[in-house]
Structures are given as C-alpha cells and as structure tokens.
Short mmCIF file of C-alpha atoms in Angstrom, two decimals:
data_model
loop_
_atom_site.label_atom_id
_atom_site.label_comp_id
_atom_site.label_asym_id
_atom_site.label_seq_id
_atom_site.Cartn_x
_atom_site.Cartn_y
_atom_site.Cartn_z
CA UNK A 80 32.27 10.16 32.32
CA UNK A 81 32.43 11.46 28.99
CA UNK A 82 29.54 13.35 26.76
CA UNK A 83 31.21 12.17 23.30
CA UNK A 84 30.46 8.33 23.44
CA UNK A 85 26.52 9.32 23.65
CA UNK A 86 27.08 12.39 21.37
CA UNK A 87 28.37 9.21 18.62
CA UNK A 88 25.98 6.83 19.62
CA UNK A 89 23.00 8.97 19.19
CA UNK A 90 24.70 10.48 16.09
CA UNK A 91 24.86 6.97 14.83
CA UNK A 92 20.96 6.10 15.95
CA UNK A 93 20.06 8.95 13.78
CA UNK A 94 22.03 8.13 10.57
CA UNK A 95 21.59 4.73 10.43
CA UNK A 96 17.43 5.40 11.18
CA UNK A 97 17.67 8.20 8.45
CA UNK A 98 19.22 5.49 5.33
CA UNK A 99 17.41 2.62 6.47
CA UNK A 100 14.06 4.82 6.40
CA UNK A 101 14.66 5.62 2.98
CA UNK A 102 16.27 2.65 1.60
CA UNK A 103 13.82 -0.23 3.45
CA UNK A 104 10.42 1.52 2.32
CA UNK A 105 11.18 0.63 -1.41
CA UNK A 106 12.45 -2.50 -0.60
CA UNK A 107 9.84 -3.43 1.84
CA UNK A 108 6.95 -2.30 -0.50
CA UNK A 109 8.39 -4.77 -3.39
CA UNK A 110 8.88 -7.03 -1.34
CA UNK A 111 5.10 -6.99 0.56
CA UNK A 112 3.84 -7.26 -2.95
CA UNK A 113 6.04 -9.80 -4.31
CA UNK A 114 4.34 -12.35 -5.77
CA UNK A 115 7.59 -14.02 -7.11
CA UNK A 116 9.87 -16.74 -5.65
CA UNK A 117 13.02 -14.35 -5.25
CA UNK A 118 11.17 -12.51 -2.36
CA UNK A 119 12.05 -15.06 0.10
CA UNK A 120 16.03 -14.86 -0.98
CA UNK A 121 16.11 -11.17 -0.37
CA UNK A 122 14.28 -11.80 2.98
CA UNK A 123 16.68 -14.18 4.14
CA UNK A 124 19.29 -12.36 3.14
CA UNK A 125 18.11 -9.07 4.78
CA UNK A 126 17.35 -10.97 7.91
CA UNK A 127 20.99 -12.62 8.10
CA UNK A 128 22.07 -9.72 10.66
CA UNK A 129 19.34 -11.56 13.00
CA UNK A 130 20.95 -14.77 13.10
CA UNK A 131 24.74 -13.94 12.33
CA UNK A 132 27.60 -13.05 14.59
CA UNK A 133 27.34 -8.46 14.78
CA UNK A 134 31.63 -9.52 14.96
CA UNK A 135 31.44 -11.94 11.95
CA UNK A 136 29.62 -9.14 9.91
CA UNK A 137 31.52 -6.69 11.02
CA UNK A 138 35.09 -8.35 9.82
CA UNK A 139 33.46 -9.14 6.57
CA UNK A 140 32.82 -5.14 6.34
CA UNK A 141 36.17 -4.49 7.59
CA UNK A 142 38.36 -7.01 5.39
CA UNK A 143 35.90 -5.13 2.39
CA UNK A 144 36.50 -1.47 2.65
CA UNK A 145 40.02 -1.66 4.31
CA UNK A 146 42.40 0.52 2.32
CA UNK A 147 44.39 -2.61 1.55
CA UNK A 148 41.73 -4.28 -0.14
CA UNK A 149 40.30 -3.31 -3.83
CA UNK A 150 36.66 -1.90 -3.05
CA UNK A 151 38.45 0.23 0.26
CA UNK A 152 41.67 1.38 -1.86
CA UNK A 153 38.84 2.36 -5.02
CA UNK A 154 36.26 4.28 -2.93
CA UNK A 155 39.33 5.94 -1.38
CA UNK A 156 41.19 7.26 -4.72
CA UNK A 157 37.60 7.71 -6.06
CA UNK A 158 35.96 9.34 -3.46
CA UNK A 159 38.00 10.39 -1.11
CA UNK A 160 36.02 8.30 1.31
CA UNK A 161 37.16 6.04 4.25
CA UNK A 162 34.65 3.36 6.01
CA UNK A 163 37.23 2.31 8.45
CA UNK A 164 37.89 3.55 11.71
CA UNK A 165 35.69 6.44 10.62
CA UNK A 166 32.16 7.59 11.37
CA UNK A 167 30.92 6.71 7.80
CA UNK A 168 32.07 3.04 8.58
CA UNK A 169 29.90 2.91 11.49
CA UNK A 170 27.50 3.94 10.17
CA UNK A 171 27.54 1.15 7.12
CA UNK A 172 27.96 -1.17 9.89
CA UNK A 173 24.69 -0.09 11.67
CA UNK A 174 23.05 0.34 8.63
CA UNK A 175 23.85 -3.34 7.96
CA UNK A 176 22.98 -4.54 11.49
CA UNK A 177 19.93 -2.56 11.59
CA UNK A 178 18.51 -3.45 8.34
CA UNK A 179 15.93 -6.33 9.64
CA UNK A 180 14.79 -4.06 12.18
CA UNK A 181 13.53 -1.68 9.78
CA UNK A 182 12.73 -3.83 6.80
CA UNK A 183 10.53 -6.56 8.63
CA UNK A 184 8.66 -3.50 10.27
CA UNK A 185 7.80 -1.60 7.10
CA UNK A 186 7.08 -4.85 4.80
CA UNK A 187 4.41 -5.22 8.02
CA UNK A 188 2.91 -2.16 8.04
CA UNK A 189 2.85 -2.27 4.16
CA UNK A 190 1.10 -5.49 3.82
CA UNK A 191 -1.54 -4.59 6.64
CA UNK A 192 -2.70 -1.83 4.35
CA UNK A 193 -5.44 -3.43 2.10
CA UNK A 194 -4.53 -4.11 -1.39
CA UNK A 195 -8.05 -2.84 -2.28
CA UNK A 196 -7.54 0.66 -0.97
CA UNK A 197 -4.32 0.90 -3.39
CA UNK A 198 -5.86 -0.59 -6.31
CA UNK A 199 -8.95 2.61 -5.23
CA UNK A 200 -6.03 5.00 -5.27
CA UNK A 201 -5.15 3.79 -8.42
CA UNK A 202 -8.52 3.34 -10.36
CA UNK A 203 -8.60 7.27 -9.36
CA UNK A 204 -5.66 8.09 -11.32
CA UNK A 205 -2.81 8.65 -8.64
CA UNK A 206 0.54 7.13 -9.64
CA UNK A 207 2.45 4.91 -6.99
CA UNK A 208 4.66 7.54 -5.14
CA UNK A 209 1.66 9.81 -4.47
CA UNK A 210 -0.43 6.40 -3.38
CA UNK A 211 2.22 5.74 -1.35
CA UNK A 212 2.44 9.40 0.51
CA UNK A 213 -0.77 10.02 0.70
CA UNK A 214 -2.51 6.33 1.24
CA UNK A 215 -0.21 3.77 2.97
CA UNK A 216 2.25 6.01 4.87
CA UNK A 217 -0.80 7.72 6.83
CA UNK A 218 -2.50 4.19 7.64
CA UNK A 219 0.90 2.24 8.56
CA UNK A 220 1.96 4.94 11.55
CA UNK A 221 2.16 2.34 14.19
CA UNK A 222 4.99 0.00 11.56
CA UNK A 223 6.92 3.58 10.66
CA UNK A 224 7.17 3.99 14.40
CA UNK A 225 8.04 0.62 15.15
CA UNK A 226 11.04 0.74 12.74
CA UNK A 227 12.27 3.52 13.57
CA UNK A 228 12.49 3.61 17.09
CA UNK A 229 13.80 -0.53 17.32
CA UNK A 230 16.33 0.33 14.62
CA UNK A 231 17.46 3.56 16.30
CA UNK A 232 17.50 1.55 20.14
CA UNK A 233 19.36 -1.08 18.09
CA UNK A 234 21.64 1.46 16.75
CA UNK A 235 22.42 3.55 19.31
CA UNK A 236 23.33 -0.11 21.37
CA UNK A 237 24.94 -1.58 18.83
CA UNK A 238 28.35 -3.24 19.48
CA UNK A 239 30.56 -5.79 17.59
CA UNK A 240 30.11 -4.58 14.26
CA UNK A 241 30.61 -1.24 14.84
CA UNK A 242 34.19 -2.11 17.20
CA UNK A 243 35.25 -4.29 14.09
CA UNK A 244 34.92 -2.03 11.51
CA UNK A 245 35.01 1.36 13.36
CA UNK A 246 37.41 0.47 16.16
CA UNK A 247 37.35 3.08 19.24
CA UNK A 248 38.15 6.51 17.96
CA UNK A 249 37.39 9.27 20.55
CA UNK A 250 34.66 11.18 19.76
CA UNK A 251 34.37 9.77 15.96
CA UNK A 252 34.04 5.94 16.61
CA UNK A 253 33.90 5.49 20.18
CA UNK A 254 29.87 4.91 21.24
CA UNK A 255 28.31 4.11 24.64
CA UNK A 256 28.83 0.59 24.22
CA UNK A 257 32.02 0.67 23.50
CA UNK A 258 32.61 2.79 26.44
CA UNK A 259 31.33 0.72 28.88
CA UNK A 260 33.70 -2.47 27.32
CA UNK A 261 36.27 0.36 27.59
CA UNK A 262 35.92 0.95 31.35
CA UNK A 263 35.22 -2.68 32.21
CA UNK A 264 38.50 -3.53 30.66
CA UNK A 265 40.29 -0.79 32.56
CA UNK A 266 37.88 -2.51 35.89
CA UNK A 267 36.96 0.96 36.21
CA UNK A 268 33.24 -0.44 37.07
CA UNK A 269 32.23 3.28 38.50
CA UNK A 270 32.33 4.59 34.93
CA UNK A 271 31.10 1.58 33.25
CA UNK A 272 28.22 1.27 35.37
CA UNK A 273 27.38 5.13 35.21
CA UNK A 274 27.22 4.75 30.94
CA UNK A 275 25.07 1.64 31.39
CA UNK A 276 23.02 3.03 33.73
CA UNK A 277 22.28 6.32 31.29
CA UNK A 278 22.08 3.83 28.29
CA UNK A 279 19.56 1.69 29.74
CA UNK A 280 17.03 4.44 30.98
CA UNK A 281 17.33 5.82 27.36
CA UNK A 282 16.67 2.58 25.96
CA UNK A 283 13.34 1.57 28.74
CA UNK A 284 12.51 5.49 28.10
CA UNK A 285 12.33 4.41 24.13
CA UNK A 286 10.48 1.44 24.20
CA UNK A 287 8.16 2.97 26.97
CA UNK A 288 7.76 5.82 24.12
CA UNK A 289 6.93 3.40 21.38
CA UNK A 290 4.62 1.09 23.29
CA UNK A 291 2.58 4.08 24.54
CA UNK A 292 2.36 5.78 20.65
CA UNK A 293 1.11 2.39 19.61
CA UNK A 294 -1.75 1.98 22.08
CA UNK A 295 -2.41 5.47 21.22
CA UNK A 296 -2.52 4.55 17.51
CA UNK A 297 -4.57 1.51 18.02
CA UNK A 298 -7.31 3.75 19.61
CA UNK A 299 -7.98 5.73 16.89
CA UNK B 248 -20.32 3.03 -26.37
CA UNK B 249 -18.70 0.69 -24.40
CA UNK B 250 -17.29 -2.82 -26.20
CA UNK B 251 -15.71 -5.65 -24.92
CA UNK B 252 -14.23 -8.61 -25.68
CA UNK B 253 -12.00 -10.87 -22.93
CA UNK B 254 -10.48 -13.90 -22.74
CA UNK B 255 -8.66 -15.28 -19.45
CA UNK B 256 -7.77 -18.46 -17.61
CA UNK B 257 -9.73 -18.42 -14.14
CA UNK B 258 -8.60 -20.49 -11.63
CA UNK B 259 -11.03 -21.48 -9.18
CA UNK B 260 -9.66 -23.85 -6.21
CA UNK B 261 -7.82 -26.83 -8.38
CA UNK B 262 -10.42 -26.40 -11.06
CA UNK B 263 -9.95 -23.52 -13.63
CA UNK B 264 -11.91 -22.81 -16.53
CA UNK B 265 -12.04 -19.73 -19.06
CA UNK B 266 -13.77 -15.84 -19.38
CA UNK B 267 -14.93 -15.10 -22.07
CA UNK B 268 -16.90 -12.49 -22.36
CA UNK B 269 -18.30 -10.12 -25.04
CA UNK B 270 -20.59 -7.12 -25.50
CA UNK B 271 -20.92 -3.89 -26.04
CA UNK B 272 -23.10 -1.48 -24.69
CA UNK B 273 -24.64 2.21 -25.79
CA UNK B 274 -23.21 5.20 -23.92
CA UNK B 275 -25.15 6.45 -20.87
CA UNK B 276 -26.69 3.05 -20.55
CA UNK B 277 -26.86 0.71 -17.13
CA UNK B 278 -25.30 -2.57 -17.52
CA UNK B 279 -26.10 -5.42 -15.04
CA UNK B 280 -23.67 -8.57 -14.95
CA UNK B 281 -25.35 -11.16 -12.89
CA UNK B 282 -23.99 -14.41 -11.88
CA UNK B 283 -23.00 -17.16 -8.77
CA UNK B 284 -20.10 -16.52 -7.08
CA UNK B 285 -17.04 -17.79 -8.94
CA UNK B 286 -18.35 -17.08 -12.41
CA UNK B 287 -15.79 -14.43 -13.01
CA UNK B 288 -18.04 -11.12 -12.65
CA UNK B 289 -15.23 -9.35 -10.24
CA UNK B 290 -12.80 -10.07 -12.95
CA UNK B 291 -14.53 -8.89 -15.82
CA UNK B 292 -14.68 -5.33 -14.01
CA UNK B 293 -10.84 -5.78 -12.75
CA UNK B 294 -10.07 -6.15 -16.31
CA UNK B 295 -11.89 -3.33 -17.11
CA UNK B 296 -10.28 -1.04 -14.11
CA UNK B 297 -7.48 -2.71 -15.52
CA UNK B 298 -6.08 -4.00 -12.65
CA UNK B 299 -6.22 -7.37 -14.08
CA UNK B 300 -5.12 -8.10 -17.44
CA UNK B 301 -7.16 -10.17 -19.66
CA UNK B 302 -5.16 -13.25 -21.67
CA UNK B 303 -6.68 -11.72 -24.60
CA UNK B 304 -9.34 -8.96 -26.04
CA UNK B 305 -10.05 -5.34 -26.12
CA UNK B 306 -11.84 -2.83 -24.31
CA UNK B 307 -12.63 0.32 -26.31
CA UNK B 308 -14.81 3.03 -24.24
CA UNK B 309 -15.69 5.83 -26.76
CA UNK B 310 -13.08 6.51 -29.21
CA UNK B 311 -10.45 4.99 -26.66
CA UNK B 312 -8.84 2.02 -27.06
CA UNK B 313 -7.61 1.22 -23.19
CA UNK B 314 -6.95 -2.54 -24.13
CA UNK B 315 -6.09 -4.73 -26.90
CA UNK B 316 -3.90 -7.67 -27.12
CA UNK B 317 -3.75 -7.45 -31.03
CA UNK B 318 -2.11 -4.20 -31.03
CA UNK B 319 -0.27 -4.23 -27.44
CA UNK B 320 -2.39 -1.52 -26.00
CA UNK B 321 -2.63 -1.79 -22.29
CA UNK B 322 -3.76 1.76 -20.61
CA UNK B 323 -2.37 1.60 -17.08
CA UNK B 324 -5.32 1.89 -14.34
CA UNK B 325 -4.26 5.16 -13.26
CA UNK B 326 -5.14 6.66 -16.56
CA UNK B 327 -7.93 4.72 -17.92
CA UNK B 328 -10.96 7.19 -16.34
CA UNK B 329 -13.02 4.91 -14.20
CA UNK B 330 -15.30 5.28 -11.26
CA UNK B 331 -14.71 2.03 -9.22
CA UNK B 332 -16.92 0.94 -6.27
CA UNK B 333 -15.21 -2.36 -4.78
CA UNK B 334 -17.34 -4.30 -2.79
CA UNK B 335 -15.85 -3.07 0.13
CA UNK B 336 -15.97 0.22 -0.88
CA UNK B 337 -12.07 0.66 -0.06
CA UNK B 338 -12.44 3.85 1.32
CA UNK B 339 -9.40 5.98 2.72
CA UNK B 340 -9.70 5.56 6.84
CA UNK B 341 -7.08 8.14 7.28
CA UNK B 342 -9.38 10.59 5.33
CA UNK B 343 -12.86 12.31 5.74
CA UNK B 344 -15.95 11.84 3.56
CA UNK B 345 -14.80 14.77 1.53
CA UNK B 346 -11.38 14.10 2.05
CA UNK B 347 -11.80 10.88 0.29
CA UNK B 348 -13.42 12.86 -2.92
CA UNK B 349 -11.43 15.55 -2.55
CA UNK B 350 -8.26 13.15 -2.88
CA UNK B 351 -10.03 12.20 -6.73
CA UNK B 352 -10.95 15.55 -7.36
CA UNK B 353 -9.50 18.47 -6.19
CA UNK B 354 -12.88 20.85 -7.38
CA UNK B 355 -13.92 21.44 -3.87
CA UNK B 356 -17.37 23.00 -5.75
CA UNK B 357 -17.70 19.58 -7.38
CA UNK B 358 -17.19 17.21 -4.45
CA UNK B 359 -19.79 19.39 -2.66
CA UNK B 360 -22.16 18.62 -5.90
CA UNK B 361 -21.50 15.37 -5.22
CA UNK B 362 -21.85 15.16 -1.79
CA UNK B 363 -25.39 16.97 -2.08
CA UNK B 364 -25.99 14.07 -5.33
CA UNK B 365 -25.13 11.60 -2.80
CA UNK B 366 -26.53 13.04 0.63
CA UNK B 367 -23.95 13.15 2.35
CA UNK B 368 -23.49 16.54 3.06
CA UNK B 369 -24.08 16.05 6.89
CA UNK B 370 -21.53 13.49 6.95
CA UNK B 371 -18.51 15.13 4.95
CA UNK B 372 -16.47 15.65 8.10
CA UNK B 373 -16.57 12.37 9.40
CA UNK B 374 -14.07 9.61 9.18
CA UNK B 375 -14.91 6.26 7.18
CA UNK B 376 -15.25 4.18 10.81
CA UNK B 377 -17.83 6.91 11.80
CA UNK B 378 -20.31 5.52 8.78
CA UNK B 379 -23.07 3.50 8.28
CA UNK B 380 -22.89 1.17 5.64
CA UNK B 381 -25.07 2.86 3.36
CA UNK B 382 -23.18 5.95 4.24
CA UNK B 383 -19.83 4.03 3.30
CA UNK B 384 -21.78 3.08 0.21
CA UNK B 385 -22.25 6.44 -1.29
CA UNK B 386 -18.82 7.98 0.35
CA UNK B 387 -17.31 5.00 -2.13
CA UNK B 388 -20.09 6.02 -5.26
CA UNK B 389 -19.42 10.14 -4.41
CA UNK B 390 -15.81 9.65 -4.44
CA UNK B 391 -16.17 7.29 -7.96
CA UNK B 392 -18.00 9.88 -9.74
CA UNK B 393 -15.37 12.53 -8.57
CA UNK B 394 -13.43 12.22 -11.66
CA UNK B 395 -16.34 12.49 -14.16
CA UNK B 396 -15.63 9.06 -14.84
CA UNK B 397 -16.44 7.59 -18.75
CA UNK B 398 -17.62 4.20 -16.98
CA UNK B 399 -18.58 4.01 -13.71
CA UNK B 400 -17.52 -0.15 -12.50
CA UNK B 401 -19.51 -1.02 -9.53
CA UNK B 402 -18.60 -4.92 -7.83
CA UNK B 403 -21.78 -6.11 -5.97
CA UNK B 404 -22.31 -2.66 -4.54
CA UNK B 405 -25.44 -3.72 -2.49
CA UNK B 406 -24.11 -6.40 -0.94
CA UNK B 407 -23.06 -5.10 2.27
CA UNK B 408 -25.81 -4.03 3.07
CA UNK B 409 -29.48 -5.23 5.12
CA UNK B 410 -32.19 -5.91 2.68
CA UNK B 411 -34.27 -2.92 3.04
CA UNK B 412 -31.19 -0.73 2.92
CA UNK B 413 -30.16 -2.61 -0.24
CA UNK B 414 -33.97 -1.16 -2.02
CA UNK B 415 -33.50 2.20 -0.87
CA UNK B 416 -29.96 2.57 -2.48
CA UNK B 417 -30.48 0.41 -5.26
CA UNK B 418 -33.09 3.33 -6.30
CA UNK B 419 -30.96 6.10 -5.49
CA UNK B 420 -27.57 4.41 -7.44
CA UNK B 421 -29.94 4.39 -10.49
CA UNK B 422 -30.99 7.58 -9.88
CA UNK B 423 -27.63 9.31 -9.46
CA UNK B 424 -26.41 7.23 -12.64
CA UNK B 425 -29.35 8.97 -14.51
CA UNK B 426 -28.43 12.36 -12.99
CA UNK B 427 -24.69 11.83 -14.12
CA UNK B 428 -25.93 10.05 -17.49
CA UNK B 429 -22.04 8.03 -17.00
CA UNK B 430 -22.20 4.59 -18.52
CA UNK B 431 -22.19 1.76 -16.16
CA UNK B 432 -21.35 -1.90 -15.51
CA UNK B 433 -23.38 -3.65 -12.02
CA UNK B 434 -21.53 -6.94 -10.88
CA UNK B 435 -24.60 -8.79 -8.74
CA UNK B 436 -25.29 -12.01 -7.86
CA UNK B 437 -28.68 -10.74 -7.03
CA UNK B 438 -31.14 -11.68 -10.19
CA UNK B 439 -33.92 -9.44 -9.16
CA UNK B 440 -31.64 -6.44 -8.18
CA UNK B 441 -29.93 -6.27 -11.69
CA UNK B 442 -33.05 -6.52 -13.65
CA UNK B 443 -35.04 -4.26 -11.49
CA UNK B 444 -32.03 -1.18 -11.94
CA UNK B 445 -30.06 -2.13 -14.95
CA UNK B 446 -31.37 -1.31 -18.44
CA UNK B 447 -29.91 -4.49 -19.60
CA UNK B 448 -28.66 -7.55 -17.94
CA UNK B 449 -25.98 -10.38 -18.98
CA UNK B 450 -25.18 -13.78 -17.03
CA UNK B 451 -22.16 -14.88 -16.62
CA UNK B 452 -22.11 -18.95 -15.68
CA UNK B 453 -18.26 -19.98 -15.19
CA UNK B 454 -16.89 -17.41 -17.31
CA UNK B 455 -19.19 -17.77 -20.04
CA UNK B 456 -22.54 -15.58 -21.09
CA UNK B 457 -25.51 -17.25 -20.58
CA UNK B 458 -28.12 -15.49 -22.34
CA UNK B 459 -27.91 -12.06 -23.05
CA UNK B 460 -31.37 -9.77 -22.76
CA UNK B 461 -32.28 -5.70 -22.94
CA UNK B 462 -34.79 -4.86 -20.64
CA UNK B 463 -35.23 -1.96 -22.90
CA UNK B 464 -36.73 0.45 -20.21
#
C-alpha cells in the first residue's frame, strides 16, 4: 500500500474545502437573502451535482478543458494551465461535485442568523463585510463546520468525476478511491481492502468529529 | 429638529392600504407614536433607520437631509446616526454586555458611562442568554446610545416585558433620554405608556395620523 493516493486525496479535501469556503459564503449569503425569483435557478443549478451522474459531470468537464477543445487549448496558451489529467483538474472537479455540500450548509447557517441582529449591526454603522465577520460568522459555527467537514469527507471520497477528468496519475491524480478501483481491478482485494479500510475510519472518525462539535455548539 | 414626511404602500394580509405620515418634532424632545398593531408604527421607524424605504418623502434630522425622494437622497442605514432598539432588542449572543456596546463604540470610557447610565455595570461580562429581560432591555438602549446617536428609534421597547417591570423602565428610558438630551421617537401600542413618558404623542390608525397632541410637559 501506497502513502501518495491519501497524500492526493487529502490534498484534494483541502483545496476543494479552501475555494468552496470562499466562493459559497458570497453566494450563499445572496442567496439566503434573495428575495427575487432567480434564487431558486441558481439553487437548482448549484444542487445539480446532487442529482446528476459524478461520471456525466465529469465528461462534461473533461470534453470542456481538454486541450483539443477551445476553452482547454485558450487557458493553455493563456495561462499556461492544464485541468486535465492534472491536480488543478481535480480539483475543479471536486470543487464542482462539492459545491451543494458547502452551499446548502452556509445559505443554512446564514438564514438561521436573525435578520434583526444584521439590520442592529447595521443601524450601528458597520458595513456588510465587517457585519458579516464579526456578527453572522461567530453565530453560524455549527453550518461553517458542517460544510466544511461534509464537503472535505465528500472530497477526499470523491470518485467519477475526478477519474473522468483527472484520470489516474501517480501521485498527482491518483486518490484513495481510485486506488481501491485500481486494486479491485487488478483482484488484488488485500490492497483494496487495506485503502478502504483506512478511508472509512477517516471518514466515521470525521463525521464522529463533526457530530460531537455540534452537540458541543448546541450547548452553549 | 426632526421632520418627516412618508408615503408607502403597506400591505397587510390581502388588504393593503397607505402611510402617510407627517411631523416634525423639536430637538431633544420625546416623541410617542401610538397605535394597534398593523397601523404601520414599525415602519415609520424602519424608514427612519432606513432600512425600509418610503415610496415617497423626506426625513431631515438637523441640517441633514438622510431621505428625500424629490432630490434622490437616500443615506444608507449604516451612516444615518441612529440609536435603534428593535423590539427584540437584537442583541449580539456571541458577545458580552459590553461587548455588544463596545462593537458600536469602541470608547471603552464611554461604554462604561453607559453601562453605569444604564446599570448594568454588574452585568457587563455576561452573555445576552445570561439576562433578564429588563437587563436585555437596557444592554439593547446602552448599546443604542453608544454612538451618540442624533435620534434615538425605539419599536415597542416595553413590550417584552411583565407589567411592573414595564413602569420601572419606562421611568428610567425617560430618564436616561433626559440625561442624554438625544431626540427620540417611542413606537407603543400602549396609550397610557406613551402619554405618561413622551412629551408628545401621535396616533397612527392604518397608516394615517389620527390626531396629533403635545403634552407640553
């Protein structure tokens, strides 16, 4: 058994945890006090990862940023960057998968904080970025927790769309889950059990984590 | 000198009907809005806050202009310098008593003024959930005045509260609003409790004033 499938995957959990931290909390704020129509569209759309195929996803990703194609060939020439088979691809891949996880958990934790402590914040002068360090981040701990850890579990777990668009590059695009598939396909079920076995202690360890914090939380 | 003038469609269930609203008022004095529930007293202190926005008016406090639909003027909330005491006193749980008028007002000399004004001195350490309600009361009042507001907006203050407790800090809002000599707007649906504190009273009866009267104390 190898250390550089969990070395990616938990590389992976923490990228994809870090961009979908900052990206959702805009979003989900907007979107908790949306009073528009359109709110529901972006919902749907951000929850489509839910319902849709990870390997579906993950060939619309990979027939996107594939050097062949226009968007893959411009980001290359532009920016010297390359989404697939490379650790940046899986990463947009879990960042796409993930993005419910996060999202749903934040635009909860946002809307549980009372619109009338905001409006306080801001009847005493404090704009919206410092209302929203100093005000709703401290009273939505239990929803910041809840992201994170289910969208780094889903992460470091995640499967189809990160094979489709990242392949199974050793020790760039090769994750836990992919080793496992790796083994099982080579019926070498000693090593595939002994990753699965790792993977799902980590993952019970995780959830164990969060479930205690929130109890914890809900004390105070 | 406080003036105002609004205009704005209420909607109330599938009925709506209009606020319309206007007064002015000398500065340091107590204003009392009375009213049944419905008659659009929160909103006429929203607009003020201005975290509602009239359909039409102005709101001039001083030689400010903070609203006026004529001209365009619409003064954000953050920097039109109220005091506002919501009727649930929206108080910070994740901060203490003088955490809460600390985060208004970073004078830590002032907020202990305050906190002295308000009696809460024993209390500054503790969390919201630790309160009373008459403690939550003047954590919400304390934390208003922080700012040295130019109005101070108070929604039905007293209305948390037992009836007793309701008296006692009825007596002592006046008397801190004297001690501060900050202009001020009551929203009650008590009768009795506006005339008794406020030096002079409107009523507001589905968005419109009723009768206007200066209890000229």
């Amino acid at each position: 058994m190898e250390a550089a499938p969990f070395l990616v995957s938990l590389r992976l959990g923490a990228w994809v945890t870090a961009i979908l931290l900052a990206l959702c909390f805009p979003l989900a704020w907007a979107l908790a006090r949306a009073r528009g129509r359109w709110a529901i569209f972006i919902e749907s759309l951000a929850s489509l990862p839910l319902v849709l195929s990870p390997t579906v996803l993950g060939f619309y990703l990979l027939a996107a940023f594939s050097p062949r194609g226009q968007l893959g060939a411009f980001l290359g020439s532009a920016f010297g960057l390359r989404l697939t088979f490379s650790f940046e691809g899986i990463v947009l891949g879990g960042c796409v998968s993930g993005l419910p996880f996060m999202l749903n958990a934040l635009k909860a934790g946002i809307s549980g904080v009372s619109a009338g402590i905001i409006e306080a914040s801001y009847s005493l002068g404090k704009g919206r970025i410092e209302t929203a360090l100093r005000v709703v981040v401290p009273n939505m701990k239990g929803a910041f927790l809840a992201g994170v850890v289910t969208t780094f579990a889903h992460a470091i777990g995640e499967f189809g769309i990160v094979l489709m668009i990242g392949g199974s590059v050793p020790g760039v695009t090769r994750t836990v889950s992919i080793a496992v598939y790796e083994r099982v396909e080579a019926l070498d079920f000693t090593g595939a059990r002994a990753y699965s076995i790792i993977l799902v202690a980590a993952s019970y360890v995780t959830v164990l984590a969060l479930n205690t914090l929130q109890r914890v939380e809900a004390r105070r | 000198m406080l003036g105002f003038s609004f205009a704005k469609l209420l909607r109330a269930g599938r009925q709506s009907f209009a606020l319309e609203v206007e007064y002015s008022l000398p500065e340091g004095a107590f204003l009392g809005v009375r009213g049944p529930s419905g008659s659009g007293k929160t909103t006429l202190v929203r607009c003020m806050a201005g975290l509602e926005r009239p359909d039409a008016g102005y709101l001039r406090v001083g030689p400010e202009t903070w609203y006026d639909s004529k001209r365009r003027i619409d003064v954000p909330p953050q920097l039109r310098n109220v005091g506002l005491v919501p009727q649930d006193y929206a108080l910070f749980p994740n901060m203490t008593v003088l955490g809460n008028i600390l985060y208004a007002n970073s004078d830590r000399e002032h907020a202990l003024e305050l906190l002295a004004l308000t009696r809460l001195e024993g209390q500054a350490r503790l969390f919201p959930r630790e309160l009373s309600g008459g403690q939550r009361q003047r954590t919400s009042l304390a934390r208003a005045l922080a700012r040295r507001p130019s109005i101070l907006l108070l929604d039905e203050p007293l209305s948390a509260l037992d009836e007793e407790l309701r008296e006692e800090l009825g007596d002592e809002l006046r008397r801190i609003q004297r001690a501060t000599g900050v202009t001020a707007v009551m929203v009650s649906h008590s009768g009795s409790e506006t005339s008794r504190l406020c030096d002079e009273v409107i009523e507001l009866r589905r968005g419109r004033l009723d009768g206007s009267r200066s209890l000229l104390r």
